[in-house]
Amino acid sequence: SRSPKRKSKSGRRSRSPRGRRSRSPHHAAVKVKQERDDHCRRGNEERKQRYPSEQEHRRDRSGDRDRHREHSDRRKNPNERPGVRGHERERDVQNIREQQAEREFYNERRREHRQNNESSGVDQNPELRQSDNKPKEKAAVNKEKPSFELSGALLEDTNTFRGVVIKYSEPPEARIPKKRWRLYPFKNDEFLPVMYIHRQSAYLLGRHRRIADIPIDHPSCSKQHAVFQYRLVEYTRADGTVGRRVRPYIIDLGSGNGTFLNNQRIEPQRYYELKEKDVLKFGFSSREYVLLHESSDKSEANTKDDDDDDEKEEESDS
C-alpha cells in the first residue's frame, strides 16, 4: 500500500519538484511555441535595428548588385573606365529620345500629307488609291511563246466525221469540178488502179482509213497527211478580161515527213496549184501519183476546148 502524502506542519502540500509538475498535457507544446515566437520577435527587432527601413535594405541590395556587376565588367574589360557604363546608359536614353522625336516629326508630316490629299479630292477616287497602293507585279521570267499550230479545238464541234476531228475545213471557194480529173498511181513502174477524183470538192489523203478518202498505208505518212482541193479562182483571158475557173490544188496538213510535188517538198498549210501531168509523193512512200483528166490525150492539140470547158464551169458556178 502507498504511504499517505506528507503534509507540512502548516497543513500545505510539499513543494518538491514532483509535486510542482503541471497537470495540463499541453504545457510543453505551449512553452515551445512561446519560445519560438520570442526568437522570431528578437530576430525582427535585431533586423530593424540593423536596417532601419525595408526600402533602405532593398536599396543597399541593389547597390551591392550594381557594384558587383561593375566589378565583373571591369574584370572583363580592364581598359574600360568605371564611369563608362553610366555614360553609355545616358547615351542610350538620349538616342531613344531622338528616335521618338524623329518618329513624331514624320507622323506629323504624314498626317499633313493625308489632310492635303483629302482636301484635293484624291480620296474621292478609291480605285486610283488602290492602284497606287498595289505593288507592281513582276513580269514573268519565262514567258510562254505563242503557238500557231492547228489544235483542232475550233473544229471539234462542226468538223467531226465518224468520231474523229478533221484538221482541215474546206474554204468558201470550194467547188465540184466539171472536168473529170484522175490520179494514176505507180509503184516501181507497176501500174495500179486508177482513182477518179472528180465527184467531190475535196479528198483527204492519210493513213487513217476510217476518215481518209484516199488511204495511204505507208508508215512514214501521217493519219491526216494532205488534202486534194478544188477551188474556184480568177484568171485573165487572152482579151484581158477576168474570168473564173475551177482548178485542183494540194495542201499539206503539217505532216511529219512532208508532201512532194514534182520531187520538191511543199510548205505545210499552203495551197499549191496542180497542173496536168504533175507527180505527187507522200512521205517516204515509193508510190507516185500522176494527175490527168479524161481529155489528156488531146489537150495539147486543142487547147480551145479547155477554155470552153472553163467558161461552162464559170457559168454553172456563178
Short mmCIF file of C-alpha atoms in Angstrom, two decimals:
data_model
loop_
_atom_site.label_atom_id
_atom_site.label_comp_id
_atom_site.label_asym_id
_atom_site.label_seq_id
_atom_site.Cartn_x
_atom_site.Cartn_y
_atom_site.Cartn_z
CA SER A 1 0.00 0.00 0.00
CA ARG A 2 1.10 3.53 -0.82
CA SER A 3 2.07 5.71 2.07
CA PRO A 4 -0.03 8.78 2.58
CA LYS A 5 1.31 12.02 1.30
CA ARG A 6 3.25 14.01 3.79
CA LYS A 7 1.93 17.35 4.81
CA SER A 8 3.83 20.20 6.31
CA LYS A 9 3.22 21.50 9.69
CA SER A 10 1.19 24.35 8.25
CA GLY A 11 -1.14 21.86 6.56
CA ARG A 12 0.06 22.52 2.96
CA ARG A 13 1.46 20.01 0.48
CA SER A 14 5.14 19.53 -0.10
CA ARG A 15 6.88 21.78 -2.69
CA SER A 16 9.02 19.04 -4.17
CA PRO A 17 9.66 19.08 -7.99
CA ARG A 18 7.47 16.04 -8.29
CA GLY A 19 4.58 17.82 -6.79
CA ARG A 20 5.10 21.00 -8.88
CA ARG A 21 4.56 19.26 -12.31
CA SER A 22 1.70 20.70 -14.30
CA ARG A 23 -1.30 18.54 -14.71
CA SER A 24 -2.03 20.06 -18.20
CA PRO A 25 -0.78 17.72 -21.04
CA HIS A 26 -0.18 20.76 -23.47
CA HIS A 27 2.09 22.69 -21.19
CA ALA A 28 5.31 21.64 -23.00
CA ALA A 29 3.95 22.47 -26.52
CA VAL A 30 2.75 25.89 -25.43
CA LYS A 31 6.13 26.62 -23.91
CA VAL A 32 7.95 25.65 -27.15
CA LYS A 33 5.64 27.89 -29.19
CA GLN A 34 6.25 30.81 -26.88
CA GLU A 35 9.99 30.33 -27.17
CA ARG A 36 9.74 30.26 -30.97
CA ASP A 37 7.69 33.44 -31.04
CA ASP A 38 10.15 35.11 -28.73
CA HIS A 39 13.01 34.09 -31.03
CA CYS A 40 11.25 35.47 -34.12
CA ARG A 41 10.44 38.68 -32.32
CA ARG A 42 14.01 39.14 -31.25
CA GLY A 43 15.21 38.43 -34.83
CA ASN A 44 12.82 41.04 -36.24
CA GLU A 45 13.94 43.59 -33.68
CA GLU A 46 17.58 42.95 -34.49
CA ARG A 47 16.84 43.23 -38.24
CA LYS A 48 15.00 46.52 -37.70
CA GLN A 49 17.87 47.85 -35.69
CA ARG A 50 20.36 46.80 -38.36
CA TYR A 51 18.21 48.09 -41.32
CA PRO A 52 16.00 50.97 -40.24
CA SER A 53 13.63 50.53 -43.18
CA GLU A 54 12.90 47.92 -45.79
CA GLN A 55 13.46 50.41 -48.64
CA GLU A 56 16.97 51.12 -47.37
CA HIS A 57 17.56 47.41 -47.24
CA ARG A 58 16.48 46.96 -50.87
CA ARG A 59 18.48 49.98 -51.94
CA ASP A 60 21.55 48.53 -50.31
CA ARG A 61 20.98 45.22 -52.05
CA SER A 62 20.56 46.88 -55.49
CA GLY A 63 23.70 48.91 -54.83
CA ASP A 64 25.56 45.75 -53.99
CA ARG A 65 24.37 44.18 -57.26
CA ASP A 66 25.46 47.22 -59.29
CA ARG A 67 28.86 47.24 -57.63
CA HIS A 68 29.21 43.53 -58.27
CA ARG A 69 28.24 43.99 -61.96
CA GLU A 70 30.66 46.87 -62.41
CA HIS A 71 33.35 44.84 -60.77
CA SER A 72 32.70 41.89 -63.13
CA ASP A 73 32.64 44.21 -66.16
CA ARG A 74 35.89 45.77 -65.03
CA ARG A 75 37.42 42.35 -64.81
CA LYS A 76 36.19 41.51 -68.35
CA ASN A 77 37.26 44.89 -69.79
CA PRO A 78 40.21 46.14 -67.74
CA ASN A 79 40.77 49.12 -70.09
CA GLU A 80 37.27 50.45 -69.55
CA ARG A 81 36.84 53.27 -67.11
CA PRO A 82 34.47 52.94 -64.16
CA GLY A 83 32.14 55.68 -65.34
CA VAL A 84 31.86 54.50 -68.98
CA ARG A 85 28.82 52.31 -68.31
CA GLY A 86 26.91 55.21 -66.87
CA HIS A 87 27.76 57.34 -69.92
CA GLU A 88 26.56 54.55 -72.19
CA ARG A 89 23.23 54.45 -70.41
CA GLU A 90 22.85 58.18 -70.78
CA ARG A 91 23.72 57.93 -74.48
CA ASP A 92 21.14 55.14 -74.97
CA VAL A 93 18.49 57.23 -73.28
CA GLN A 94 19.37 60.19 -75.46
CA ASN A 95 19.19 58.04 -78.63
CA ILE A 96 15.78 56.77 -77.64
CA ARG A 97 14.56 60.32 -77.12
CA GLU A 98 15.90 61.37 -80.53
CA GLN A 99 14.19 58.41 -82.21
CA GLN A 100 10.89 59.28 -80.55
CA ALA A 101 11.21 62.91 -81.65
CA GLU A 102 12.02 61.85 -85.23
CA ARG A 103 9.07 59.45 -85.27
CA GLU A 104 6.72 62.17 -84.06
CA PHE A 105 8.09 64.52 -86.75
CA TYR A 106 7.42 62.03 -89.55
CA ASN A 107 3.99 61.19 -88.15
CA GLU A 108 3.14 64.85 -88.24
CA ARG A 109 4.30 65.17 -91.85
CA ARG A 110 2.32 62.07 -92.81
CA ARG A 111 -0.77 63.49 -91.12
CA GLU A 112 -0.40 66.78 -93.02
CA HIS A 113 0.07 64.94 -96.31
CA ARG A 114 -3.09 62.92 -95.68
CA GLN A 115 -5.05 66.07 -94.94
CA ASN A 116 -3.80 67.68 -98.15
CA ASN A 117 -4.88 64.66 -100.16
CA GLU A 118 -8.32 64.72 -98.60
CA SER A 119 -8.68 68.41 -99.40
CA SER A 120 -7.54 67.90 -103.03
CA GLY A 121 -10.08 65.10 -103.59
CA VAL A 122 -7.70 62.22 -104.20
CA ASP A 123 -9.55 60.03 -101.75
CA GLN A 124 -12.74 60.51 -103.71
CA ASN A 125 -11.39 58.06 -106.25
CA PRO A 126 -10.83 54.80 -104.32
CA GLU A 127 -9.81 52.88 -107.44
CA LEU A 128 -6.92 55.28 -108.02
CA ARG A 129 -5.79 54.98 -104.41
CA GLN A 130 -5.92 51.21 -104.55
CA SER A 131 -3.97 51.17 -107.78
CA ASP A 132 -1.28 53.38 -106.21
CA ASN A 133 -1.02 51.18 -103.13
CA LYS A 134 -0.80 47.94 -105.06
CA PRO A 135 2.76 46.84 -105.78
CA LYS A 136 3.73 46.36 -109.37
CA GLU A 137 3.56 42.77 -110.41
CA LYS A 138 6.82 41.33 -111.57
CA ALA A 139 6.92 40.23 -115.17
CA ALA A 140 7.21 36.54 -115.75
CA VAL A 141 10.79 35.49 -116.39
CA ASN A 142 9.96 32.64 -118.71
CA LYS A 143 7.08 33.89 -120.82
CA GLU A 144 5.39 31.21 -122.84
CA LYS A 145 5.69 31.78 -126.57
CA PRO A 146 2.52 31.71 -128.70
CA SER A 147 1.78 28.59 -130.68
CA PHE A 148 0.29 28.97 -134.15
CA GLU A 149 -0.13 25.28 -134.84
CA LEU A 150 -3.55 23.82 -135.55
CA SER A 151 -5.07 22.29 -132.44
CA GLY A 152 -8.46 21.32 -133.89
CA ALA A 153 -10.35 22.81 -130.93
CA LEU A 154 -12.32 25.21 -133.14
CA LEU A 155 -13.36 22.43 -135.50
CA GLU A 156 -14.24 19.91 -132.82
CA ASP A 157 -17.98 20.65 -132.83
CA THR A 158 -18.50 21.39 -136.53
CA ASN A 159 -15.93 19.25 -138.33
CA THR A 160 -16.15 15.79 -136.79
CA PHE A 161 -16.53 12.77 -139.06
CA ARG A 162 -17.10 9.26 -137.68
CA GLY A 163 -15.99 10.37 -134.22
CA VAL A 164 -12.69 11.83 -135.48
CA VAL A 165 -11.94 15.58 -135.56
CA ILE A 166 -10.83 16.60 -139.05
CA LYS A 167 -7.86 19.01 -139.07
CA TYR A 168 -8.98 20.57 -142.33
CA SER A 169 -12.06 22.54 -143.33
CA GLU A 170 -12.91 23.48 -146.90
CA PRO A 171 -12.62 27.13 -147.99
CA PRO A 172 -15.64 29.13 -149.25
CA GLU A 173 -14.43 28.92 -152.85
CA ALA A 174 -14.56 25.09 -152.85
CA ARG A 175 -16.37 23.69 -155.93
CA ILE A 176 -17.00 20.32 -157.58
CA PRO A 177 -15.23 20.32 -160.96
CA LYS A 178 -16.89 19.69 -164.31
CA LYS A 179 -13.69 18.23 -165.70
CA ARG A 180 -13.11 14.60 -164.75
CA TRP A 181 -9.71 14.54 -163.06
CA ARG A 182 -7.97 11.26 -162.28
CA LEU A 183 -4.92 10.03 -160.32
CA TYR A 184 -2.79 7.31 -161.87
CA PRO A 185 -0.68 5.63 -159.13
CA PHE A 186 2.58 3.84 -159.97
CA LYS A 187 4.79 1.71 -157.72
CA ASN A 188 8.22 0.92 -159.17
CA ASP A 189 6.88 1.06 -162.76
CA GLU A 190 3.91 -1.08 -161.70
CA PHE A 191 0.54 0.25 -162.83
CA LEU A 192 -2.15 0.40 -160.10
CA PRO A 193 -5.92 1.00 -160.37
CA VAL A 194 -6.98 4.49 -161.42
CA MET A 195 -8.52 6.83 -158.82
CA TYR A 196 -11.42 9.02 -160.01
CA ILE A 197 -11.32 12.29 -158.10
CA HIS A 198 -14.00 14.46 -159.72
CA ARG A 199 -17.08 13.54 -157.65
CA GLN A 200 -16.18 15.64 -154.59
CA SER A 201 -14.79 19.10 -153.95
CA ALA A 202 -12.05 17.75 -151.65
CA TYR A 203 -10.27 14.44 -150.96
CA LEU A 204 -8.43 13.69 -147.70
CA LEU A 205 -5.27 11.61 -148.01
CA GLY A 206 -3.82 9.84 -144.98
CA ARG A 207 -3.14 6.68 -143.03
CA HIS A 208 -6.39 6.83 -141.01
CA ARG A 209 -8.63 4.56 -143.10
CA ARG A 210 -11.73 5.47 -141.13
CA ILE A 211 -11.77 9.05 -142.44
CA ALA A 212 -9.35 9.11 -145.40
CA ASP A 213 -10.86 9.38 -148.89
CA ILE A 214 -7.60 8.19 -150.43
CA PRO A 215 -5.82 5.91 -147.92
CA ILE A 216 -2.01 5.88 -147.76
CA ASP A 217 -0.74 2.87 -145.84
CA HIS A 218 2.94 3.71 -145.66
CA PRO A 219 4.17 4.14 -142.03
CA SER A 220 6.01 7.36 -142.88
CA CYS A 221 2.71 9.07 -143.72
CA SER A 222 0.51 10.84 -141.17
CA LYS A 223 -3.06 9.89 -140.30
CA GLN A 224 -4.26 13.13 -141.90
CA HIS A 225 -1.47 13.85 -144.35
CA ALA A 226 -2.75 16.13 -147.14
CA VAL A 227 -5.91 17.30 -148.94
CA PHE A 228 -6.66 17.41 -152.66
CA GLN A 229 -8.90 20.51 -153.01
CA TYR A 230 -10.82 22.06 -155.95
CA ARG A 231 -11.13 25.86 -155.81
CA LEU A 232 -12.90 28.46 -157.94
CA VAL A 233 -10.24 31.05 -158.79
CA GLU A 234 -9.97 34.03 -161.12
CA TYR A 235 -7.82 34.09 -164.25
CA THR A 236 -7.17 36.56 -167.09
CA ARG A 237 -8.33 35.73 -170.61
CA ALA A 238 -6.43 36.46 -173.79
CA ASP A 239 -8.53 39.58 -174.45
CA GLY A 240 -7.68 40.98 -171.00
CA THR A 241 -10.96 40.22 -169.30
CA VAL A 242 -11.10 38.40 -165.97
CA GLY A 243 -12.87 35.07 -165.61
CA ARG A 244 -13.19 32.29 -163.08
CA ARG A 245 -12.49 28.59 -163.30
CA VAL A 246 -12.18 25.55 -161.03
CA ARG A 247 -8.62 24.34 -160.56
CA PRO A 248 -7.12 21.48 -158.45
CA TYR A 249 -4.85 22.29 -155.50
CA ILE A 250 -2.85 20.29 -152.96
CA ILE A 251 -2.26 21.33 -149.34
CA ASP A 252 -0.10 19.59 -146.73
CA LEU A 253 -1.66 19.37 -143.23
CA GLY A 254 1.60 19.67 -141.33
CA SER A 255 2.68 16.07 -141.84
CA GLY A 256 5.85 14.76 -140.29
CA ASN A 257 7.61 13.66 -143.48
CA GLY A 258 6.04 16.12 -145.92
CA THR A 259 4.37 16.12 -149.33
CA PHE A 260 6.38 16.30 -152.58
CA LEU A 261 5.22 17.96 -155.81
CA ASN A 262 7.42 17.01 -158.76
CA ASN A 263 10.08 15.79 -156.29
CA GLN A 264 10.11 19.08 -154.37
CA ARG A 265 8.76 19.28 -150.83
CA ILE A 266 5.99 21.83 -150.40
CA GLU A 267 5.40 24.03 -147.36
CA PRO A 268 2.67 22.93 -144.93
CA GLN A 269 -0.67 24.73 -144.63
CA ARG A 270 -0.33 26.35 -148.05
CA TYR A 271 -2.22 25.74 -151.33
CA TYR A 272 -0.24 24.71 -154.42
CA GLU A 273 -1.98 24.71 -157.78
CA LEU A 274 -1.73 21.45 -159.72
CA LYS A 275 -1.42 21.08 -163.45
CA GLU A 276 -1.85 18.23 -165.80
CA LYS A 277 0.86 15.52 -165.56
CA ASP A 278 2.08 16.73 -162.14
CA VAL A 279 3.54 13.97 -159.93
CA LEU A 280 2.74 13.72 -156.19
CA LYS A 281 4.53 11.74 -153.49
CA PHE A 282 3.73 11.45 -149.78
CA GLY A 283 6.30 10.81 -147.06
CA PHE A 284 8.87 8.14 -147.87
CA SER A 285 6.44 6.05 -149.86
CA SER A 286 7.68 4.84 -153.23
CA ARG A 287 4.28 5.33 -154.84
CA GLU A 288 3.87 8.17 -157.33
CA TYR A 289 0.53 9.72 -158.28
CA VAL A 290 0.23 11.33 -161.75
CA LEU A 291 -2.59 13.84 -162.27
CA LEU A 292 -4.51 13.55 -165.57
CA HIS A 293 -8.07 14.05 -166.82
CA GLU A 294 -10.33 12.39 -169.36
CA SER A 295 -9.17 14.52 -172.32
CA SER A 296 -5.47 14.48 -171.54
CA ASP A 297 -4.52 12.81 -174.85
CA LYS A 298 -5.89 15.66 -176.99
CA SER A 299 -5.49 18.57 -174.60
CA GLU A 300 -2.20 19.66 -176.13
CA ALA A 301 -3.61 19.66 -179.65
CA ASN A 302 -6.79 21.54 -178.87
CA THR A 303 -6.47 24.00 -176.00
CA LYS A 304 -9.56 25.92 -177.13
CA ASP A 305 -11.78 23.13 -175.83
CA ASP A 306 -10.32 23.56 -172.35
CA ASP A 307 -11.13 27.26 -172.38
CA ASP A 308 -14.69 26.47 -173.38
CA ASP A 309 -14.95 23.98 -170.51
CA ASP A 310 -13.70 26.65 -168.09
CA GLU A 311 -16.35 29.05 -169.32
CA LYS A 312 -19.05 26.44 -168.82
CA GLU A 313 -17.83 25.88 -165.24
CA GLU A 314 -17.87 29.62 -164.61
CA GLU A 315 -21.47 29.95 -165.86
CA SER A 316 -22.65 27.00 -163.76
CA ASP A 317 -20.92 28.15 -160.57
CA SER A 318 -21.78 31.83 -160.70
#
